[in-house]
Coordinates of C-alpha atoms in Angstrom, one line a residue:
Chain I
X7 CA -43.7 -48.8 -30.8
X8 CA -45.9 -45.7 -30.7
X9 CA -48.1 -44.7 -33.6
X10 CA -48.5 -41.0 -34.3
X11 CA -52.1 -40.0 -35.0
X12 CA -51.2 -36.3 -34.9
X13 CA -48.0 -34.5 -34.0
X14 CA -49.7 -31.3 -33.2
X15 CA -47.8 -28.0 -34.0
X16 CA -44.4 -29.6 -33.4
X17 CA -43.4 -32.9 -31.9
X18 CA -39.8 -34.2 -32.1
X19 CA -37.7 -36.9 -30.6
X20 CA -35.1 -35.4 -28.2
X21 CA -32.7 -36.6 -25.6
X22 CA -30.3 -34.3 -23.6
X23 CA -28.5 -33.2 -26.7
X24 CA -25.6 -33.8 -29.1
X25 CA -22.4 -32.5 -27.4
X26 CA -18.9 -32.4 -28.6
X27 CA -19.5 -31.3 -32.2
X28 CA -19.8 -27.5 -31.8
X29 CA -16.4 -26.8 -33.4
X30 CA -17.8 -28.4 -36.6
X31 CA -20.8 -26.0 -36.6
X32 CA -23.2 -28.8 -35.5
X33 CA -25.9 -27.6 -33.1
X34 CA -26.5 -29.3 -29.8
X35 CA -30.3 -29.8 -30.2
X36 CA -32.0 -31.9 -27.5
X37 CA -34.8 -31.1 -25.1
X38 CA -35.3 -27.4 -24.6
X39 CA -36.5 -28.1 -21.0
X40 CA -33.9 -30.5 -19.7
X41 CA -35.5 -30.5 -16.2
X42 CA -38.8 -31.8 -17.5
X43 CA -37.1 -34.5 -19.6
X44 CA -34.9 -35.6 -16.6
X45 CA -38.0 -35.8 -14.4
X46 CA -40.0 -37.8 -16.9
X47 CA -37.2 -40.3 -17.4
X48 CA -36.8 -40.6 -13.7
X49 CA -40.5 -41.4 -13.3
X50 CA -40.5 -44.2 -15.9
X51 CA -37.2 -45.6 -14.7
X52 CA -35.0 -44.6 -17.6
X53 CA -31.5 -43.1 -17.6
X54 CA -31.7 -39.3 -17.7
X55 CA -30.5 -39.2 -21.3
X56 CA -33.2 -41.5 -22.8
X57 CA -35.0 -40.1 -25.7
X58 CA -38.5 -38.7 -25.3
X59 CA -41.0 -36.9 -27.5
X60 CA -41.0 -33.1 -27.0
X61 CA -44.4 -31.8 -27.7
X62 CA -44.6 -28.0 -28.4
X63 CA -48.0 -26.4 -27.6
X64 CA -49.8 -29.7 -27.1
X65 CA -52.3 -30.9 -29.6
X66 CA -50.7 -34.3 -30.3
X67 CA -52.5 -37.7 -30.4
X68 CA -50.6 -41.0 -30.1
X69 CA -51.6 -44.6 -30.1
X70 CA -49.8 -47.3 -28.2
X71 CA -49.0 -50.6 -30.0
X72 CA -47.8 -52.6 -26.9
X73 CA -48.1 -52.6 -23.1
X74 CA -46.3 -49.4 -22.2
X75 CA -45.7 -47.4 -19.0
X76 CA -45.3 -43.7 -19.8
X77 CA -45.3 -40.3 -18.1
X78 CA -46.0 -36.8 -19.4
X79 CA -44.0 -33.9 -17.8
X80 CA -43.7 -30.2 -18.6
X81 CA -46.6 -28.0 -19.6
X82 CA -49.9 -29.4 -18.5
X83 CA -51.8 -30.7 -21.5
X84 CA -55.0 -32.0 -19.7
X85 CA -54.2 -35.4 -21.3
X86 CA -56.7 -38.2 -21.6
X87 CA -56.3 -41.9 -22.3
X88 CA -59.3 -43.1 -24.4
X89 CA -61.2 -40.1 -23.2
X90 CA -60.5 -40.7 -19.5
X91 CA -58.4 -37.9 -17.9
X92 CA -54.9 -38.9 -16.8
X93 CA -52.4 -37.1 -14.6
X94 CA -49.3 -35.2 -15.6
X95 CA -46.0 -36.1 -13.7
X96 CA -47.2 -39.6 -13.0
X97 CA -46.6 -43.0 -14.5
X98 CA -49.5 -44.3 -16.5
X99 CA -50.0 -47.7 -18.1
X100 CA -51.4 -48.3 -21.6
X101 CA -52.4 -51.4 -23.6
X102 CA -52.3 -51.8 -27.4
X103 CA -54.8 -49.6 -29.1
X104 CA -55.0 -47.1 -26.2
X105 CA -55.1 -43.5 -27.5
X106 CA -53.4 -40.7 -25.7
X107 CA -54.8 -37.2 -26.6
X108 CA -53.5 -33.8 -25.5
X109 CA -55.0 -30.4 -25.3
X110 CA -53.1 -27.1 -25.7
X111 CA -51.4 -25.9 -22.5
X112 CA -52.9 -23.0 -20.5
X113 CA -49.4 -22.3 -19.0
X114 CA -46.1 -23.3 -20.3
X115 CA -45.1 -24.4 -23.9
X116 CA -43.4 -27.7 -24.0
X117 CA -44.2 -31.2 -22.7
X118 CA -42.3 -34.5 -22.7
X119 CA -43.7 -37.9 -23.3
X120 CA -41.3 -40.4 -21.7
X121 CA -41.8 -44.1 -22.1
X122 CA -40.2 -46.9 -20.1
X123 CA -37.4 -48.0 -22.4
X124 CA -37.1 -44.7 -24.2
X125 CA -37.7 -44.1 -27.9
X126 CA -35.1 -46.1 -29.7
X127 CA -34.5 -44.2 -32.8
X128 CA -30.9 -44.7 -34.2
X129 CA -28.0 -42.8 -32.7
X130 CA -26.7 -40.0 -35.0
X131 CA -23.4 -38.6 -33.9
X132 CA -23.9 -40.1 -30.4
X133 CA -27.4 -38.7 -29.8
X134 CA -31.1 -39.5 -30.6
X135 CA -32.0 -35.8 -30.8
X136 CA -33.7 -34.4 -33.9
X137 CA -31.5 -31.7 -35.6
X138 CA -34.3 -30.0 -37.5
X139 CA -32.1 -27.5 -39.5
X140 CA -29.8 -30.2 -40.8
X141 CA -32.6 -32.8 -41.2
X142 CA -30.7 -35.5 -39.3
X143 CA -31.2 -37.4 -36.0
X144 CA -34.4 -38.3 -34.2
X145 CA -37.1 -39.8 -36.3
X146 CA -35.7 -39.4 -39.9
X147 CA -34.5 -35.9 -39.0
X148 CA -37.9 -34.3 -38.9
X149 CA -40.9 -33.5 -36.8
X150 CA -43.4 -36.4 -36.2
X151 CA -46.5 -36.6 -38.4
X152 CA -49.5 -38.7 -38.8
X153 CA -48.7 -42.4 -39.6
X154 CA -45.2 -42.3 -38.1
X155 CA -44.2 -45.4 -36.0
X156 CA -41.6 -44.6 -33.4
X157 CA -39.8 -47.6 -31.9
X158 CA -39.6 -48.1 -28.1
X159 CA -36.7 -49.7 -26.4
X160 CA -36.7 -52.5 -23.8
X161 CA -37.1 -51.1 -20.3
X162 CA -34.1 -51.7 -18.1
X163 CA -36.4 -52.4 -15.1
X164 CA -40.1 -52.6 -14.4
X165 CA -41.9 -49.5 -13.1
X166 CA -45.5 -49.6 -12.0
X167 CA -48.2 -47.2 -12.9
X168 CA -49.2 -44.7 -10.3
X169 CA -45.7 -43.4 -9.5
X170 CA -45.8 -39.7 -8.8
X171 CA -43.3 -36.8 -8.7
X172 CA -43.5 -34.8 -5.5
X173 CA -45.2 -31.4 -5.9
X174 CA -42.1 -29.5 -4.8
X175 CA -40.1 -30.7 -7.8
X176 CA -42.7 -29.6 -10.4
X177 CA -42.2 -26.1 -11.6
X178 CA -45.2 -23.7 -11.8
X179 CA -45.2 -22.0 -15.2
X180 CA -46.5 -18.5 -14.6
X181 CA -47.2 -15.4 -16.7
X182 CA -44.2 -13.7 -15.0
X183 CA -40.7 -15.3 -14.5
X184 CA -37.4 -14.1 -13.1
X185 CA -34.2 -15.6 -14.4
X186 CA -30.6 -15.3 -13.2
X187 CA -27.9 -14.1 -15.5
X188 CA -24.1 -14.5 -15.4
X189 CA -22.7 -11.3 -17.0
X190 CA -20.5 -11.5 -20.1
X191 CA -18.6 -12.4 -22.2
X192 CA -19.4 -9.1 -24.0
X193 CA -20.9 -7.1 -21.2
X194 CA -18.4 -4.3 -21.8
X195 CA -20.0 -3.7 -25.2
X196 CA -22.9 -2.1 -23.4
X197 CA -23.2 1.3 -21.7
X198 CA -24.0 1.7 -18.0
X199 CA -27.4 2.9 -19.1
X200 CA -27.8 -0.1 -21.3
X201 CA -27.0 -2.5 -18.5
X202 CA -29.3 -0.6 -16.1
X203 CA -32.1 -0.9 -18.7
X204 CA -31.6 -4.6 -19.1
X205 CA -31.5 -5.5 -15.5
X206 CA -34.4 -3.2 -14.4
X207 CA -36.9 -3.7 -17.2
X208 CA -39.6 -6.2 -17.9
X209 CA -39.2 -8.0 -21.2
X210 CA -41.9 -10.0 -23.0
X211 CA -41.4 -13.2 -25.0
X212 CA -42.8 -12.9 -28.5
X213 CA -44.3 -15.3 -31.0
X214 CA -41.1 -15.2 -33.0
X215 CA -39.6 -17.6 -30.6
X216 CA -38.7 -21.2 -31.4
X217 CA -36.4 -24.0 -30.5
X218 CA -33.4 -21.8 -31.5
X219 CA -34.2 -19.0 -29.1
X220 CA -36.7 -16.8 -27.3
X221 CA -37.0 -13.4 -28.9
X222 CA -37.9 -10.7 -26.4
X223 CA -39.6 -7.3 -26.7
X224 CA -39.0 -4.4 -24.4
X225 CA -36.8 -1.4 -23.9
X226 CA -33.8 -1.0 -26.2
X227 CA -30.4 -1.9 -24.6
X228 CA -27.8 0.7 -25.5
X229 CA -24.4 -0.5 -26.7
X230 CA -21.3 1.7 -27.0
X231 CA -21.3 3.5 -30.3
X232 CA -24.6 1.8 -31.2
X233 CA -22.5 -1.1 -32.4
X234 CA -24.3 -4.4 -32.2
X235 CA -21.8 -6.6 -34.1
X236 CA -18.7 -8.4 -33.0
X237 CA -16.1 -10.5 -34.7
X238 CA -18.2 -13.8 -34.7
X239 CA -17.3 -16.1 -31.8
X240 CA -18.7 -19.2 -30.1
X241 CA -22.0 -19.1 -28.2
X242 CA -23.5 -21.3 -25.5
X243 CA -27.1 -22.3 -24.7
X244 CA -28.6 -19.5 -22.6
X245 CA -26.5 -16.8 -24.2
X246 CA -28.4 -13.5 -24.4
X247 CA -27.5 -11.8 -27.8
X248 CA -28.5 -8.2 -28.5
X249 CA -28.7 -7.7 -32.2
X250 CA -29.2 -4.4 -34.1
X251 CA -32.8 -3.9 -32.9
X252 CA -31.3 -3.7 -29.4
X253 CA -33.8 -6.3 -28.0
X254 CA -32.5 -9.5 -26.4
X255 CA -32.6 -13.0 -27.8
X256 CA -32.0 -15.9 -25.4
X257 CA -30.5 -18.8 -27.3
X258 CA -31.9 -22.3 -26.8
X259 CA -31.2 -25.9 -27.8
X260 CA -31.3 -25.5 -31.6
X261 CA -29.1 -22.4 -31.6
X262 CA -26.2 -22.1 -34.0
X263 CA -22.7 -22.6 -32.6
X264 CA -21.3 -19.2 -33.5
X265 CA -22.8 -15.7 -33.6
X266 CA -21.9 -12.2 -34.5
X267 CA -23.9 -10.3 -32.0
X268 CA -22.6 -9.1 -28.6
X269 CA -23.8 -11.2 -25.6
X270 CA -24.7 -9.2 -22.5
X271 CA -24.8 -12.3 -20.4
X272 CA -25.7 -16.0 -20.2
X273 CA -28.8 -17.4 -18.4
X274 CA -27.9 -19.7 -15.5
X275 CA -28.4 -23.3 -16.7
X276 CA -30.9 -24.0 -13.9
X277 CA -33.2 -21.2 -15.2
X278 CA -33.2 -22.2 -18.8
X279 CA -36.2 -24.5 -18.3
X280 CA -38.2 -21.4 -17.3
X281 CA -37.4 -19.8 -20.6
X282 CA -38.2 -23.1 -22.4
X283 CA -41.7 -22.8 -21.0
X284 CA -42.1 -19.0 -21.7
X285 CA -45.1 -18.9 -24.0
X286 CA -45.5 -15.7 -26.0
X287 CA -46.6 -12.9 -23.7
X288 CA -44.6 -14.2 -20.7
X289 CA -43.1 -11.3 -18.7
X290 CA -39.4 -11.8 -17.9
X291 CA -37.1 -10.1 -15.5
X292 CA -33.3 -10.6 -15.4
X293 CA -31.2 -10.5 -12.3
X294 CA -27.4 -10.6 -12.1
X295 CA -25.6 -13.4 -10.3
X296 CA -21.9 -14.4 -10.1
X297 CA -20.5 -17.5 -11.8
X298 CA -20.1 -19.0 -8.4
X299 CA -23.7 -18.4 -7.5
X300 CA -24.9 -19.9 -10.7
X301 CA -22.6 -23.0 -10.2
X302 CA -24.0 -23.4 -6.6
X303 CA -27.6 -23.2 -8.1
X304 CA -26.6 -26.0 -10.5
X305 CA -25.3 -28.2 -7.7
X306 CA -28.4 -27.6 -5.6
X307 CA -30.7 -28.4 -8.5
X308 CA -28.9 -31.6 -9.4
X309 CA -28.8 -32.7 -5.7
X310 CA -32.6 -31.9 -5.5
X311 CA -33.4 -34.1 -8.5
X312 CA -31.1 -36.9 -7.4
X313 CA -32.4 -36.9 -3.8
X314 CA -36.1 -36.6 -4.9
X315 CA -38.2 -39.3 -3.4
X316 CA -40.9 -40.4 -5.8
X317 CA -44.3 -41.2 -4.4
X318 CA -44.7 -44.9 -5.1
X319 CA -48.1 -46.6 -5.6
X320 CA -49.4 -49.2 -3.2
X321 CA -48.1 -52.6 -4.4
X322 CA -49.8 -55.8 -3.3
X323 CA -47.6 -58.8 -3.6
X324 CA -49.1 -62.3 -3.8
X325 CA -47.0 -65.4 -3.9
X326 CA -48.6 -68.8 -4.6
X327 CA -47.9 -72.1 -6.3
X328 CA -50.1 -72.8 -9.3
X329 CA -49.9 -76.2 -10.9
X330 CA -46.7 -76.9 -9.0
X331 CA -45.0 -73.6 -10.2
X332 CA -44.2 -70.7 -7.9
X333 CA -45.8 -67.5 -9.1
X334 CA -45.2 -64.0 -7.7
X335 CA -47.7 -61.4 -8.7
X336 CA -47.4 -57.6 -7.9
X337 CA -50.4 -55.4 -8.5
X338 CA -50.0 -51.7 -8.2
X339 CA -52.8 -49.4 -7.1
X340 CA -52.3 -45.6 -7.3
X341 CA -52.8 -43.7 -4.1
X342 CA -55.4 -41.6 -5.7
X343 CA -57.3 -44.2 -7.8
X344 CA -59.5 -41.7 -9.6
X345 CA -60.6 -42.7 -13.1
X346 CA -58.5 -45.8 -13.0
X347 CA -58.7 -48.0 -16.1
X348 CA -55.3 -49.6 -16.4
X349 CA -53.2 -51.5 -13.8
X350 CA -49.7 -52.7 -14.0
X351 CA -49.2 -56.4 -13.0
X352 CA -45.8 -58.0 -12.7
X353 CA -45.8 -61.7 -12.9
X354 CA -42.5 -63.3 -12.1
X355 CA -40.7 -60.1 -13.0
X356 CA -42.5 -59.6 -16.3
X357 CA -44.7 -56.6 -16.6
X358 CA -48.0 -56.5 -18.3
X359 CA -50.8 -54.0 -18.3
X360 CA -54.3 -55.1 -17.3
X361 CA -57.5 -53.3 -18.4
X362 CA -60.1 -52.9 -15.6
X363 CA -63.6 -51.6 -15.6
X364 CA -64.3 -48.3 -13.9
X365 CA -66.0 -48.9 -10.6
Chain G
X9 CA -15.1 -11.3 -13.4
X10 CA -12.3 -11.0 -15.9
X11 CA -8.8 -12.4 -15.7
X12 CA -6.1 -10.6 -17.6
X13 CA -3.4 -13.0 -18.7
X14 CA -1.4 -10.8 -20.9
X15 CA -1.5 -7.6 -23.0
X16 CA -4.2 -8.8 -25.4
X17 CA -5.6 -11.9 -23.6
X18 CA -8.8 -11.9 -21.6
X19 CA -10.5 -14.9 -20.0
X20 CA -14.2 -14.2 -19.6
X21 CA -17.1 -16.3 -18.3
X22 CA -19.7 -17.5 -20.7
X23 CA -22.3 -18.7 -18.2
X24 CA -21.4 -21.1 -15.3
X25 CA -20.1 -23.9 -17.4
X26 CA -18.0 -22.3 -20.1
X27 CA -15.3 -19.6 -20.5
X28 CA -13.9 -17.6 -23.4
X29 CA -10.2 -17.1 -23.9
X30 CA -10.0 -14.0 -26.1
X31 CA -6.7 -13.5 -27.8
X32 CA -7.7 -10.4 -29.7
X33 CA -10.5 -8.7 -31.5
X34 CA -9.9 -8.9 -35.3
X35 CA -10.0 -11.2 -38.3
X36 CA -6.3 -11.9 -38.7
X37 CA -4.4 -14.9 -39.9
X38 CA -1.7 -14.8 -37.3
X39 CA -4.3 -14.3 -34.5
X40 CA -6.4 -17.2 -35.8
X41 CA -3.2 -19.4 -35.9
X42 CA -2.6 -18.6 -32.2
X43 CA -6.1 -19.7 -31.4
X44 CA -5.5 -23.1 -32.9
X45 CA -2.1 -23.3 -31.2
X46 CA -3.7 -22.6 -27.9
X47 CA -6.4 -25.3 -28.6
X48 CA -3.7 -27.8 -29.3
X49 CA -1.8 -26.8 -26.1
X50 CA -4.9 -27.2 -24.0
X51 CA -5.7 -30.6 -25.6
X52 CA -2.2 -31.8 -24.9
X53 CA -2.3 -30.6 -21.3
X54 CA -5.5 -32.8 -20.6
X55 CA -6.9 -30.4 -18.1
X56 CA -9.3 -32.2 -15.8
X57 CA -12.9 -31.0 -16.2
X58 CA -12.5 -29.6 -19.7
X59 CA -15.3 -31.0 -21.9
X60 CA -15.1 -29.3 -25.2
X61 CA -13.0 -26.6 -27.1
X62 CA -14.5 -24.4 -29.8
X63 CA -12.0 -22.3 -31.7
X64 CA -13.2 -19.2 -33.6
X65 CA -11.6 -16.3 -35.5
X66 CA -10.0 -14.8 -32.4
X67 CA -11.0 -16.7 -29.3
X68 CA -11.4 -20.1 -27.9
X69 CA -14.5 -21.2 -25.9
X70 CA -13.9 -23.9 -23.3
X71 CA -16.8 -25.9 -22.0
X72 CA -16.1 -27.3 -18.5
X73 CA -17.8 -29.3 -15.8
X74 CA -19.0 -26.7 -13.2
X75 CA -19.5 -29.5 -10.7
X76 CA -15.8 -30.2 -10.8
X77 CA -14.1 -26.9 -11.2
X78 CA -14.9 -23.2 -10.5
X79 CA -14.3 -20.5 -13.0
X80 CA -11.3 -18.9 -11.4
X81 CA -9.6 -22.2 -10.9
X82 CA -10.3 -23.3 -14.5
X83 CA -9.2 -19.9 -15.9
X84 CA -5.9 -20.1 -14.0
X85 CA -5.1 -23.3 -15.9
X86 CA -5.1 -21.3 -19.2
X87 CA -3.4 -18.0 -18.2
X88 CA 0.2 -19.2 -19.0
X89 CA -0.8 -21.2 -22.1
X90 CA -2.7 -18.2 -23.5
X91 CA 0.1 -15.8 -22.7
X92 CA 2.6 -18.2 -24.4
X93 CA 0.3 -18.5 -27.5
X94 CA 0.2 -14.7 -28.1
X95 CA 3.9 -14.0 -27.3
X96 CA 5.3 -16.9 -29.3
X97 CA 7.1 -16.0 -32.5
X98 CA 4.6 -16.7 -35.2
X99 CA 5.1 -20.1 -36.7
X100 CA 5.4 -20.5 -40.4
X101 CA 1.9 -21.3 -41.5
X102 CA 1.6 -25.0 -41.9
X103 CA 0.2 -25.1 -45.4
X104 CA 1.6 -28.4 -46.3
X105 CA -1.9 -30.0 -46.1
X106 CA -4.5 -28.3 -48.3
X107 CA -8.0 -29.6 -48.9
X108 CA -8.7 -29.4 -52.7
X109 CA -12.4 -28.9 -53.1
X110 CA -13.7 -29.7 -56.7
X111 CA -16.1 -27.1 -58.1
X112 CA -18.0 -27.0 -61.4
X113 CA -18.3 -23.3 -62.2
X114 CA -21.0 -21.4 -64.1
X115 CA -24.1 -22.7 -65.9
X116 CA -26.8 -24.2 -63.8
X117 CA -24.3 -24.9 -61.1
X118 CA -23.3 -21.2 -60.9
X119 CA -26.2 -19.0 -62.0
X120 CA -24.7 -15.8 -60.7
X121 CA -21.3 -16.1 -62.3
X122 CA -22.3 -13.7 -65.1
X123 CA -23.4 -11.1 -62.5
X124 CA -20.2 -11.4 -60.5
X125 CA -18.2 -11.0 -63.7
X126 CA -20.2 -8.0 -64.7
X127 CA -19.9 -6.4 -61.2
X128 CA -16.1 -7.0 -61.2
X129 CA -15.7 -5.8 -64.8
X130 CA -14.0 -9.1 -65.6
X131 CA -14.7 -12.1 -67.9
X132 CA -16.2 -15.2 -66.3
X133 CA -13.0 -17.0 -66.9
X134 CA -11.1 -14.3 -65.0
X135 CA -13.5 -14.6 -62.1
X136 CA -12.9 -18.4 -62.0
X137 CA -9.2 -17.8 -62.2
X138 CA -9.2 -15.4 -59.3
X139 CA -11.4 -17.7 -57.2
X140 CA -9.3 -20.8 -57.8
X141 CA -5.9 -19.1 -57.3
X142 CA -5.7 -18.5 -53.5
X143 CA -5.1 -20.9 -50.7
X144 CA -7.9 -20.0 -48.2
X145 CA -7.6 -20.2 -44.5
X146 CA -10.5 -22.1 -42.7
X147 CA -10.8 -19.6 -39.8
X148 CA -13.6 -21.6 -38.2
X149 CA -16.7 -23.7 -38.8
X150 CA -20.1 -22.4 -37.8
X151 CA -23.5 -21.1 -39.0
X152 CA -24.4 -24.5 -40.4
X153 CA -22.8 -28.0 -40.0
X154 CA -19.4 -27.9 -41.8
X155 CA -19.7 -24.4 -43.1
X156 CA -16.2 -23.0 -43.4
X157 CA -15.5 -19.3 -42.7
X158 CA -12.8 -18.7 -45.3
X159 CA -10.2 -15.9 -45.4
X160 CA -8.4 -14.9 -48.6
X161 CA -11.0 -14.0 -51.2
X162 CA -9.4 -11.8 -53.9
X163 CA -11.1 -8.4 -53.4
X164 CA -11.4 -8.0 -57.2
X165 CA -14.2 -10.5 -57.2
X166 CA -16.0 -9.4 -54.0
X167 CA -19.7 -8.8 -54.8
X168 CA -22.8 -7.7 -52.8
X169 CA -25.5 -10.2 -51.9
X170 CA -28.5 -10.8 -54.0
X171 CA -31.2 -8.2 -53.5
X172 CA -33.8 -11.0 -53.1
X173 CA -32.5 -14.1 -51.5
X174 CA -33.3 -17.5 -53.0
X175 CA -35.8 -19.6 -51.1
X176 CA -33.6 -22.7 -51.8
X177 CA -29.9 -22.9 -52.6
X178 CA -28.8 -26.4 -53.6
X179 CA -26.4 -28.2 -51.3
X180 CA -22.7 -27.7 -52.2
X181 CA -23.3 -24.3 -53.9
X182 CA -20.2 -22.1 -53.8
X183 CA -21.0 -18.4 -53.3
X184 CA -19.6 -14.9 -52.8
X185 CA -21.0 -12.3 -50.4
X186 CA -19.1 -9.1 -50.0
X187 CA -15.6 -10.1 -49.0
X188 CA -16.5 -13.7 -48.2
X189 CA -16.7 -16.9 -50.1
X190 CA -18.1 -20.1 -48.8
X191 CA -19.9 -23.4 -49.5
X192 CA -23.5 -24.2 -48.5
X193 CA -23.3 -27.5 -46.6
X194 CA -27.1 -27.9 -46.7
X195 CA -29.8 -26.9 -49.1
X196 CA -31.2 -23.8 -47.4
X197 CA -32.5 -20.3 -48.3
X198 CA -29.7 -17.9 -49.1
X199 CA -28.6 -14.6 -50.6
X200 CA -25.1 -15.3 -51.7
X201 CA -24.1 -14.9 -55.4
X202 CA -23.7 -18.5 -56.5
X203 CA -20.8 -19.0 -59.0
X204 CA -20.4 -22.8 -58.8
X205 CA -21.2 -26.0 -57.0
X206 CA -19.1 -28.8 -55.4
X207 CA -20.2 -32.4 -55.6
X208 CA -18.2 -33.1 -52.4
X209 CA -20.4 -33.3 -49.2
X210 CA -19.1 -31.0 -46.4
X211 CA -21.5 -32.5 -43.8
X212 CA -21.5 -36.3 -43.5
X213 CA -23.4 -37.2 -40.3
X214 CA -22.5 -40.9 -40.6
X215 CA -18.8 -40.3 -40.8
X216 CA -16.2 -39.7 -38.2
X217 CA -15.5 -36.8 -38.2
X218 CA -18.9 -35.7 -39.5
X219 CA -17.4 -32.8 -41.5
X220 CA -15.1 -33.0 -44.5
X221 CA -13.0 -29.8 -44.0
X222 CA -11.4 -29.3 -40.6
X223 CA -11.4 -26.0 -38.7
X224 CA -8.0 -24.4 -38.7
X225 CA -6.9 -26.0 -42.0
X226 CA -6.5 -24.6 -45.5
X227 CA -8.4 -25.2 -48.7
X228 CA -8.4 -24.4 -52.4
X229 CA -11.2 -24.5 -55.0
X230 CA -10.2 -26.8 -58.0
X231 CA -12.1 -26.3 -61.2
X232 CA -13.7 -29.5 -62.6
X233 CA -16.0 -30.1 -65.6
X234 CA -19.6 -31.0 -65.1
X235 CA -18.7 -34.6 -66.2
X236 CA -15.9 -34.8 -63.6
X237 CA -18.4 -33.5 -60.9
X238 CA -20.8 -36.2 -61.9
X239 CA -18.0 -38.8 -61.5
X240 CA -17.3 -37.5 -58.0
X241 CA -21.1 -37.7 -57.2
X242 CA -21.0 -41.4 -58.2
X243 CA -18.0 -42.0 -55.8
X244 CA -19.8 -40.1 -53.1
X245 CA -22.9 -42.3 -53.6
X246 CA -20.8 -45.4 -53.3
X247 CA -19.1 -44.1 -50.2
X248 CA -15.7 -44.1 -51.8
X249 CA -15.0 -40.4 -52.0
X250 CA -12.8 -38.2 -49.8
X251 CA -11.8 -34.6 -50.7
X252 CA -8.2 -34.8 -51.9
X253 CA -5.6 -33.4 -49.5
X254 CA -2.6 -32.1 -51.3
X255 CA 0.7 -32.5 -49.5
X256 CA 3.1 -29.9 -50.7
X257 CA 6.8 -30.5 -51.0
X258 CA 9.1 -29.8 -48.0

């Protein structure tokens, strides 16, 4: 169980989303940055769809109530455990009473706290994701706040502290990003000039962005006959709507299922994590790709994550017989043991966390 | 890339893992009927890689597994089915099954009923009569969980939205906005003219399916008294309520 001391601006329980209910008007929800969630779950030894806490713009404080192995991924929040700095993208161990604090990110927007065993809130329509607009799913259908206690499941396997993701798999969140777009389904609603404007201009993410979408500012995109409405149809995550103000909105996890604005294109799924991390003021360029190129990019990304070799800690194994009973003890030491205060120890397959003094 | 499968049909990419089969570009009962017929045909065909179908007014979105099938290959599966759906002789609308949604009109449940009546130049009773008379087509669900986009409002009771939207409209409120009528499935802010309220929940996250009124079906509003609405609320509370479905004679 995890105690919430502060949820910061917005912290919600999310898994990879609630699929299969769109025809009922039910939003997908789920982690906005699916890449960071997948990476975090991989680090702590969870299935990719385990629920994590999505922390928007940092500022959260949590307290552990049991021996727990966790990892923080996504935007760097300069986290500390009881005041001692800990690393992003690395498994860390905590004992009951340990307090994890996070600052605001300097780059990026969303971070994921993944724990071994996942957050075990009840399944609602097959998912643990929080559906904020409907007030269901996740932790009582709402954002986390002070005093909440979020249950943690039993880990499927033991993972040591000090496991790291390779640098190559960790995105750099910059002030300028470039995202790939598959044109359509309503590209033909826009003039040649409108399309030229969209693909050659720099757009800036605004502070009117949220889990539903990124609202962009920049040059107006011209539609035929200045008509920015269509007979409402279904939308997908990543769809780029252009409403009456002629500025694009990229739809994210909490989007509605249908919409009445023309869609100039859809962001390639592999590039949605970049938009998930586009803090207000981020400069965004769009480039056109074919469906096939976007599908190939998906395959490459999935293969990259699947084939990723994590950097494992040094594990010392000692086997002995104590009082006539065989005992096997594993002690993990991170490769960079800076500011190390917690060690994972596995005794006969059972994990516990040991507190050590800083030397 | 666009594949033309017939005079009105277009199959368009919606990103790398979905495509849209457009059967037309209008709000039209016959066209909407074809969308649902196409959805049924695709479901029956069990096309490998198809993950989800989302029918709307005039198109069907198909989510598919891009690791399994490319766009062109996936689109080819649907060309003939789409062409058949638009060229088939229109079926007689299957209105044998009609959801009958109970509504308490006026008073605290429908604070804008007097304004709608004034705007239409009718009595409140006449507005209720015009609202409960038609059988409405549920073109699609969207906007909010279980929200039905309904067709068939009597134009005599069409009415502009409120000048100042309410910050909170109670769940179940039945409203009119221009040529549309609908039901709020959640308590949300809203600007529709509220003429009544149903005690029947449209969104029920713990049920299977999680919505009460199915897309592509038909529904009517049935007037009930405040006491009858309270009785329904009690049944809902006990988990013993389903919206009545009237089966008409053959």
